[in-house]
């Protein structure tokens, strides 16, 4: 508790894993463990954030992440207000800043923001007095996703340090990939990224990963195989030839999984494109898939973040 | 209370009246009576569901039913999260099941679901660990509507047993009709159904009702006249000639009401098409219309269901 | 508290400033002061409205006003349910009245309503048993906006009595202008209205204001300059020549502000059209702009109204 307070004064916003110290990351993961038990119990309600106001400000639709933050806040006793802003017609920057100023004047304690532009939460955090939690910004970061992935790995494998983790798919456009690369590296794992050339960033090796264009080579000796969602909009145009071809070369199948370690486990941030990036049976196989655990622990991780970052 | 627990272990989900025993139906109705008083009082808040999570999962829009469940849950102290999912573009089954898995991993205690496909709540209930309450599925069932109708009749007529109840309108496509036929029969009423031939199911008599295509004959000696909402989409195509003609033959007017018992009362699940299935003055006549009571008791019935089915 | 009760029995609804006595207006403003402190504190939660149900019924979208009422109700401990009804296709009157009847039967204690038709909240108030708070109706009134404006002036200038207040812009279609004219007059201010001829109501002088078509003359010796939002729909058609021309003659710039008193302060109900009715730097200049305070005190004023009008 003494350490929590110390962190709260230093780190006001959760904008990305890149801004996080190992100590801070570990504290969030440790705090999350308590909430796992609470969420599995018959009475899922605390007064930790009673009297606090949490605003969920979503400029992109997101059933999963928004629900997770919504329940996390309510279970901690916060007053939660969700705002879904579709800003097709409006100039984006203006909306974000005017909305930020307006909401800030209402004295929220936490703003959870998802925005289609990379860096929007950082900009927001400079304009408001409360803590800003990044729930995904453009192709930049999705820190709570990486944290819940780390928690899931720790609770399944007992540790992260020393593991070899493959991240496969559209590395170029994925904020989930970026946040996970930072966090897994920070926590002592070795990270392989696997993607077709058109979906692999040029400067990827500067992030301290090994890059592969072949699943066979990239999955070798991996303990964790993280598949990414293939955005449908990438399928049109020059990035990819066809869904079928993508599945053939980069879709995770029981056969390809054999390239990894014997006891390798599968992860996916959801929602899954079954038959595109992952075989549908594999996705549902509770012996190898951690997808359910990821969602479950996601609520716990968000509760920890809301508690630790609330001013 | 001892009995409540017994039921909770046996019957986990409220999927339809067809799956309900007389004892269970009567217990829900009995429990509802307590909540009527609470809802009329100055302080409408209990801690019965404090620490519980209720998710309202609506694949079809519904102002009335969703509001009713929302207030019911909040007044019992639950954390309520509402999700409105318009799934025009998405493959329906996939969405439902992936959404179910995701939500289930967040440990809700209750999922209230409305879906355009008959049987969707049943499918959902097989995939989740919590109680599923059907808030209307396709043309199959709408159990809480039938229960609130039963409660309204009991509180107006003093009983259901021995009454003659007419259900008039689009019997073929109505989940309200189906649930009410099951429940009213179960509670000892005699049910007449009245509809034009094109809106009458072929096998209707197997449900233990008498069917009529004439209002005059069907309403004879009826104590309760339940009018159904005529869906606008039925008006196009071959089901019906025109709104005016429908009103002439099947719309409830003061004149047609005379065919029923002298003290007959009118019900409608809402929202009403005034001048189509019912005369507008009749709809608002507080001496014969129970429409307001139906909405009021609807909240009480939903509170009872949430309480009794919550794991 | 004794006075509060007295008012509650006399005045059941907050439909407009026109229906308010000076005493009532002052009591709301006084009560609001307590909530300002609460909203700035670390624990923003009371049990004043615990057990009460507040329904936000918005027929027009409004991020700002709806958020303000939502947080106000939640911070007072009410169960808050928000309903956004887009009624493009439906006959408006019917929807409002049927919706009113339905919601009323669910025993809310407060209905906060915004509607595109002037007088809709009055109509609603005749059909329900609970308190109705007008959150803006057509071009008629927006009483809580005027009350928050008054509170903002009092807290900045120390008083309203004896001040000279300019209201500039689309006076003709502005409910904010109308409510403010009534309230500022009632509280002893002198009101100037400034607008192009096409946006000035014919009978404006009957409201006890001086009207001007020149900013230079209208702003003379003014202590407060309230700018109104120029609705985009007015720009098309015959009301106005162009945004640039409007800005030239009626947009508030540092130069035009010099016509007012030396220590004049600027207000705007938001959202602002920067570069149309107001210079963007002026809007953000915390030495002269009260825009942030208006939003902040808005929550406090709404908390006071919810508390005082709740049956």
Short mmCIF file of N, CA, C and O in Angstrom, two decimals, chain C residues 113-188:
data_model
loop_
_atom_site.label_atom_id
_atom_site.label_comp_id
_atom_site.label_asym_id
_atom_site.label_seq_id
_atom_site.Cartn_x
_atom_site.Cartn_y
_atom_site.Cartn_z
N UNK C 113 -35.70 15.70 -19.31
CA UNK C 113 -36.09 15.53 -20.71
C UNK C 113 -35.54 16.64 -21.59
O UNK C 113 -35.56 17.81 -21.24
N UNK C 114 -34.99 16.22 -22.72
CA UNK C 114 -34.64 17.15 -23.80
C UNK C 114 -35.45 16.75 -25.02
O UNK C 114 -35.53 15.56 -25.37
N UNK C 115 -36.05 17.75 -25.66
CA UNK C 115 -36.90 17.46 -26.82
C UNK C 115 -36.82 18.60 -27.82
O UNK C 115 -36.66 19.75 -27.46
N UNK C 116 -36.93 18.23 -29.10
CA UNK C 116 -36.80 19.23 -30.16
C UNK C 116 -38.02 20.14 -30.26
O UNK C 116 -37.95 21.19 -30.91
N UNK C 117 -39.12 19.77 -29.63
CA UNK C 117 -40.33 20.58 -29.71
C UNK C 117 -40.50 21.46 -28.48
O UNK C 117 -40.46 20.97 -27.34
N UNK C 118 -40.71 22.75 -28.69
CA UNK C 118 -40.97 23.67 -27.59
C UNK C 118 -42.23 23.23 -26.87
O UNK C 118 -43.26 22.98 -27.49
N UNK C 119 -42.15 23.14 -25.55
CA UNK C 119 -43.34 22.78 -24.78
C UNK C 119 -43.48 21.30 -24.48
O UNK C 119 -44.35 20.90 -23.71
N UNK C 120 -42.63 20.48 -25.06
CA UNK C 120 -42.73 19.03 -24.83
C UNK C 120 -42.61 18.67 -23.34
O UNK C 120 -43.39 17.85 -22.84
N UNK C 121 -41.67 19.28 -22.59
CA UNK C 121 -41.59 18.93 -21.16
C UNK C 121 -42.85 19.31 -20.39
O UNK C 121 -43.24 18.60 -19.46
N UNK C 122 -43.49 20.41 -20.77
CA UNK C 122 -44.74 20.81 -20.11
C UNK C 122 -45.80 19.75 -20.32
O UNK C 122 -46.50 19.35 -19.39
N UNK C 123 -45.93 19.31 -21.57
CA UNK C 123 -46.89 18.27 -21.92
C UNK C 123 -46.59 17.01 -21.10
O UNK C 123 -47.47 16.40 -20.51
N UNK C 124 -45.33 16.65 -21.08
CA UNK C 124 -44.89 15.46 -20.35
C UNK C 124 -45.27 15.57 -18.87
O UNK C 124 -45.76 14.62 -18.26
N UNK C 125 -45.05 16.75 -18.30
CA UNK C 125 -45.27 16.93 -16.87
C UNK C 125 -46.73 16.73 -16.48
O UNK C 125 -47.04 16.42 -15.34
N UNK C 126 -47.62 16.91 -17.46
CA UNK C 126 -49.05 16.71 -17.16
C UNK C 126 -49.42 15.24 -17.15
O UNK C 126 -50.52 14.88 -16.71
N UNK C 127 -48.55 14.40 -17.69
CA UNK C 127 -48.90 12.99 -17.84
C UNK C 127 -48.22 12.09 -16.82
O UNK C 127 -48.49 10.90 -16.76
N UNK C 128 -47.27 12.63 -16.06
CA UNK C 128 -46.51 11.78 -15.15
C UNK C 128 -46.68 12.22 -13.70
O UNK C 128 -47.10 13.34 -13.42
N UNK C 129 -46.33 11.34 -12.79
CA UNK C 129 -46.46 11.64 -11.36
C UNK C 129 -45.19 12.20 -10.75
O UNK C 129 -45.20 12.65 -9.62
N UNK C 130 -44.09 12.12 -11.48
CA UNK C 130 -42.82 12.52 -10.89
C UNK C 130 -42.41 13.91 -11.38
O UNK C 130 -43.09 14.51 -12.21
N UNK C 131 -41.32 14.39 -10.83
CA UNK C 131 -40.81 15.70 -11.23
C UNK C 131 -40.19 15.63 -12.62
O UNK C 131 -39.48 14.69 -12.95
N UNK C 132 -40.48 16.64 -13.43
CA UNK C 132 -39.89 16.75 -14.76
C UNK C 132 -38.92 17.93 -14.76
O UNK C 132 -39.26 19.03 -14.33
N UNK C 133 -37.70 17.67 -15.21
CA UNK C 133 -36.70 18.74 -15.34
C UNK C 133 -36.44 18.95 -16.82
O UNK C 133 -36.05 18.01 -17.52
N UNK C 134 -36.66 20.15 -17.28
CA UNK C 134 -36.45 20.49 -18.68
C UNK C 134 -34.94 20.66 -18.95
O UNK C 134 -34.31 21.55 -18.40
N UNK C 135 -34.42 19.82 -19.84
CA UNK C 135 -33.00 19.92 -20.22
C UNK C 135 -32.86 20.55 -21.59
O UNK C 135 -31.86 20.34 -22.28
N UNK C 136 -33.86 21.36 -21.96
CA UNK C 136 -33.83 22.03 -23.26
C UNK C 136 -34.97 21.58 -24.14
O UNK C 136 -35.04 20.40 -24.46
N UNK C 137 -35.87 22.52 -24.50
CA UNK C 137 -36.98 22.14 -25.38
C UNK C 137 -37.08 23.13 -26.53
O UNK C 137 -37.38 24.31 -26.34
N UNK C 138 -36.86 22.64 -27.74
CA UNK C 138 -36.98 23.45 -28.96
C UNK C 138 -36.27 24.78 -28.82
O UNK C 138 -35.09 24.82 -28.43
N UNK C 139 -36.97 25.84 -29.13
CA UNK C 139 -36.38 27.18 -29.02
C UNK C 139 -36.90 27.89 -27.78
O UNK C 139 -36.77 29.10 -27.65
N UNK C 140 -37.50 27.15 -26.85
CA UNK C 140 -38.20 27.76 -25.73
C UNK C 140 -37.30 28.07 -24.53
O UNK C 140 -36.93 29.21 -24.28
N UNK C 141 -36.91 27.01 -23.78
CA UNK C 141 -36.17 27.26 -22.53
C UNK C 141 -35.11 26.18 -22.30
O UNK C 141 -35.20 25.05 -22.81
N UNK C 142 -34.13 26.55 -21.54
CA UNK C 142 -33.08 25.62 -21.09
C UNK C 142 -32.70 26.11 -19.69
O UNK C 142 -31.63 26.67 -19.49
N UNK C 143 -33.61 25.88 -18.73
CA UNK C 143 -33.48 26.57 -17.43
C UNK C 143 -32.19 26.24 -16.68
O UNK C 143 -31.60 27.15 -16.07
N UNK C 144 -31.73 24.99 -16.71
CA UNK C 144 -30.52 24.70 -15.93
C UNK C 144 -29.29 25.38 -16.53
O UNK C 144 -28.33 25.66 -15.82
N UNK C 145 -29.32 25.65 -17.85
CA UNK C 145 -28.21 26.39 -18.45
C UNK C 145 -28.17 27.82 -17.89
O UNK C 145 -27.11 28.33 -17.52
N UNK C 146 -29.33 28.46 -17.82
CA UNK C 146 -29.38 29.83 -17.29
C UNK C 146 -28.96 29.85 -15.82
O UNK C 146 -28.24 30.75 -15.38
N UNK C 147 -29.39 28.84 -15.07
CA UNK C 147 -29.03 28.80 -13.65
C UNK C 147 -27.53 28.60 -13.46
O UNK C 147 -26.92 29.22 -12.59
N UNK C 148 -26.93 27.77 -14.29
CA UNK C 148 -25.48 27.58 -14.17
C UNK C 148 -24.72 28.82 -14.64
O UNK C 148 -23.66 29.16 -14.11
N UNK C 149 -25.30 29.51 -15.61
CA UNK C 149 -24.69 30.77 -16.04
C UNK C 149 -24.75 31.80 -14.91
O UNK C 149 -23.76 32.50 -14.64
N UNK C 150 -25.90 31.86 -14.25
CA UNK C 150 -26.04 32.80 -13.13
C UNK C 150 -25.05 32.47 -12.01
O UNK C 150 -24.38 33.36 -11.46
N UNK C 151 -24.93 31.19 -11.69
CA UNK C 151 -24.01 30.78 -10.63
C UNK C 151 -22.57 31.14 -11.01
O UNK C 151 -21.79 31.61 -10.16
N UNK C 152 -22.24 30.95 -12.26
CA UNK C 152 -20.89 31.28 -12.74
C UNK C 152 -20.62 32.77 -12.62
O UNK C 152 -19.53 33.19 -12.19
N UNK C 153 -21.59 33.59 -12.96
CA UNK C 153 -21.43 35.05 -12.85
C UNK C 153 -21.27 35.46 -11.38
O UNK C 153 -20.37 36.21 -11.02
N UNK C 154 -22.15 34.93 -10.55
CA UNK C 154 -22.09 35.26 -9.11
C UNK C 154 -20.72 34.91 -8.54
O UNK C 154 -20.12 35.70 -7.81
N UNK C 155 -20.23 33.72 -8.90
CA UNK C 155 -18.94 33.28 -8.33
C UNK C 155 -17.74 34.01 -8.93
O UNK C 155 -16.65 33.98 -8.37
N UNK C 156 -17.94 34.70 -10.06
CA UNK C 156 -16.83 35.45 -10.67
C UNK C 156 -16.90 36.93 -10.35
O UNK C 156 -15.88 37.58 -10.12
N UNK C 157 -18.12 37.46 -10.36
CA UNK C 157 -18.30 38.90 -10.19
C UNK C 157 -18.81 39.26 -8.79
O UNK C 157 -18.94 40.44 -8.46
N UNK C 158 -19.18 38.25 -8.02
CA UNK C 158 -19.67 38.52 -6.67
C UNK C 158 -21.15 38.83 -6.60
O UNK C 158 -21.74 38.86 -5.51
N UNK C 159 -21.77 39.07 -7.72
CA UNK C 159 -23.19 39.44 -7.75
C UNK C 159 -23.70 39.43 -9.20
O UNK C 159 -22.90 39.32 -10.14
N UNK C 160 -25.00 39.54 -9.34
CA UNK C 160 -25.60 39.73 -10.67
C UNK C 160 -26.30 41.09 -10.73
O UNK C 160 -26.26 41.79 -11.74
N UNK C 161 -26.90 41.45 -9.61
CA UNK C 161 -27.65 42.71 -9.54
C UNK C 161 -26.79 43.89 -9.99
O UNK C 161 -25.66 44.06 -9.52
N UNK C 162 -27.32 44.69 -10.89
CA UNK C 162 -26.61 45.88 -11.32
C UNK C 162 -25.63 45.68 -12.45
O UNK C 162 -25.09 46.65 -13.00
N UNK C 163 -25.38 44.41 -12.81
CA UNK C 163 -24.46 44.16 -13.93
C UNK C 163 -25.15 44.41 -15.27
O UNK C 163 -26.38 44.34 -15.37
N UNK C 164 -24.35 44.67 -16.26
CA UNK C 164 -24.88 44.77 -17.63
C UNK C 164 -24.36 43.56 -18.41
O UNK C 164 -23.16 43.33 -18.51
N UNK C 165 -25.29 42.77 -18.94
CA UNK C 165 -24.96 41.49 -19.59
C UNK C 165 -25.38 41.51 -21.06
O UNK C 165 -26.55 41.80 -21.36
N UNK C 166 -24.44 41.23 -21.95
CA UNK C 166 -24.77 41.14 -23.38
C UNK C 166 -24.93 39.69 -23.78
O UNK C 166 -24.14 38.83 -23.38
N UNK C 167 -25.98 39.42 -24.55
CA UNK C 167 -26.17 38.08 -25.13
C UNK C 167 -26.13 38.25 -26.64
O UNK C 167 -26.92 39.01 -27.21
N UNK C 168 -25.19 37.58 -27.30
CA UNK C 168 -24.93 37.86 -28.71
C UNK C 168 -25.06 36.62 -29.57
O UNK C 168 -24.48 35.57 -29.24
N UNK C 169 -25.76 36.74 -30.68
CA UNK C 169 -25.82 35.64 -31.63
C UNK C 169 -27.23 35.39 -32.12
O UNK C 169 -28.00 36.34 -32.31
N UNK C 170 -27.55 34.12 -32.27
CA UNK C 170 -28.85 33.74 -32.82
C UNK C 170 -29.92 33.80 -31.73
O UNK C 170 -30.40 32.77 -31.25
N UNK C 171 -30.30 35.02 -31.36
CA UNK C 171 -31.30 35.21 -30.30
C UNK C 171 -32.62 34.53 -30.67
O UNK C 171 -33.28 33.89 -29.84
N UNK C 172 -32.95 34.61 -31.94
CA UNK C 172 -34.26 34.14 -32.40
C UNK C 172 -34.50 32.65 -32.09
O UNK C 172 -35.58 32.27 -31.66
N UNK C 173 -33.51 31.82 -32.32
CA UNK C 173 -33.73 30.38 -32.17
C UNK C 173 -33.14 29.81 -30.88
O UNK C 173 -33.08 28.61 -30.70
N UNK C 174 -32.68 30.69 -29.97
CA UNK C 174 -31.91 30.17 -28.84
C UNK C 174 -32.71 30.06 -27.56
O UNK C 174 -33.15 31.04 -26.98
N UNK C 175 -32.85 28.82 -27.09
CA UNK C 175 -33.49 28.60 -25.79
C UNK C 175 -32.59 29.07 -24.66
O UNK C 175 -33.06 29.46 -23.60
N UNK C 176 -31.28 29.03 -24.90
CA UNK C 176 -30.34 29.52 -23.89
C UNK C 176 -30.54 31.03 -23.69
O UNK C 176 -30.58 31.52 -22.56
N UNK C 177 -30.69 31.77 -24.80
CA UNK C 177 -30.92 33.21 -24.71
C UNK C 177 -32.20 33.50 -23.93
O UNK C 177 -32.22 34.31 -23.01
N UNK C 178 -33.25 32.82 -24.29
CA UNK C 178 -34.55 33.07 -23.65
C UNK C 178 -34.48 32.83 -22.13
O UNK C 178 -34.89 33.68 -21.34
N UNK C 179 -33.95 31.68 -21.74
CA UNK C 179 -33.88 31.40 -20.30
C UNK C 179 -32.98 32.40 -19.58
O UNK C 179 -33.27 32.81 -18.45
N UNK C 180 -31.90 32.79 -20.22
CA UNK C 180 -31.00 33.75 -19.60
C UNK C 180 -31.62 35.15 -19.48
O UNK C 180 -31.40 35.85 -18.50
N UNK C 181 -32.35 35.56 -20.50
CA UNK C 181 -33.01 36.87 -20.42
C UNK C 181 -33.94 36.91 -19.21
O UNK C 181 -33.92 37.83 -18.40
N UNK C 182 -34.77 35.85 -19.07
CA UNK C 182 -35.69 35.81 -17.92
C UNK C 182 -34.92 35.86 -16.60
O UNK C 182 -35.24 36.62 -15.70
N UNK C 183 -33.89 35.02 -16.48
CA UNK C 183 -33.22 34.88 -15.19
C UNK C 183 -32.38 36.11 -14.84
O UNK C 183 -32.41 36.58 -13.69
N UNK C 184 -31.64 36.62 -15.80
CA UNK C 184 -30.78 37.77 -15.50
C UNK C 184 -31.64 39.00 -15.16
O UNK C 184 -31.31 39.74 -14.23
N UNK C 185 -32.72 39.17 -15.87
CA UNK C 185 -33.67 40.25 -15.52
C UNK C 185 -34.20 40.06 -14.10
O UNK C 185 -34.23 40.99 -13.30
N UNK C 186 -34.60 38.85 -13.82
CA UNK C 186 -35.18 38.53 -12.51
C UNK C 186 -34.21 38.82 -11.38
O UNK C 186 -34.60 39.26 -10.30
N UNK C 187 -32.93 38.58 -11.65
CA UNK C 187 -31.92 38.76 -10.61
C UNK C 187 -31.32 40.17 -10.62
O UNK C 187 -30.32 40.43 -9.96
N UNK C 188 -31.90 41.08 -11.41
CA UNK C 188 -31.52 42.49 -11.31
C UNK C 188 -30.46 42.97 -12.27
O UNK C 188 -29.93 44.08 -12.11
#
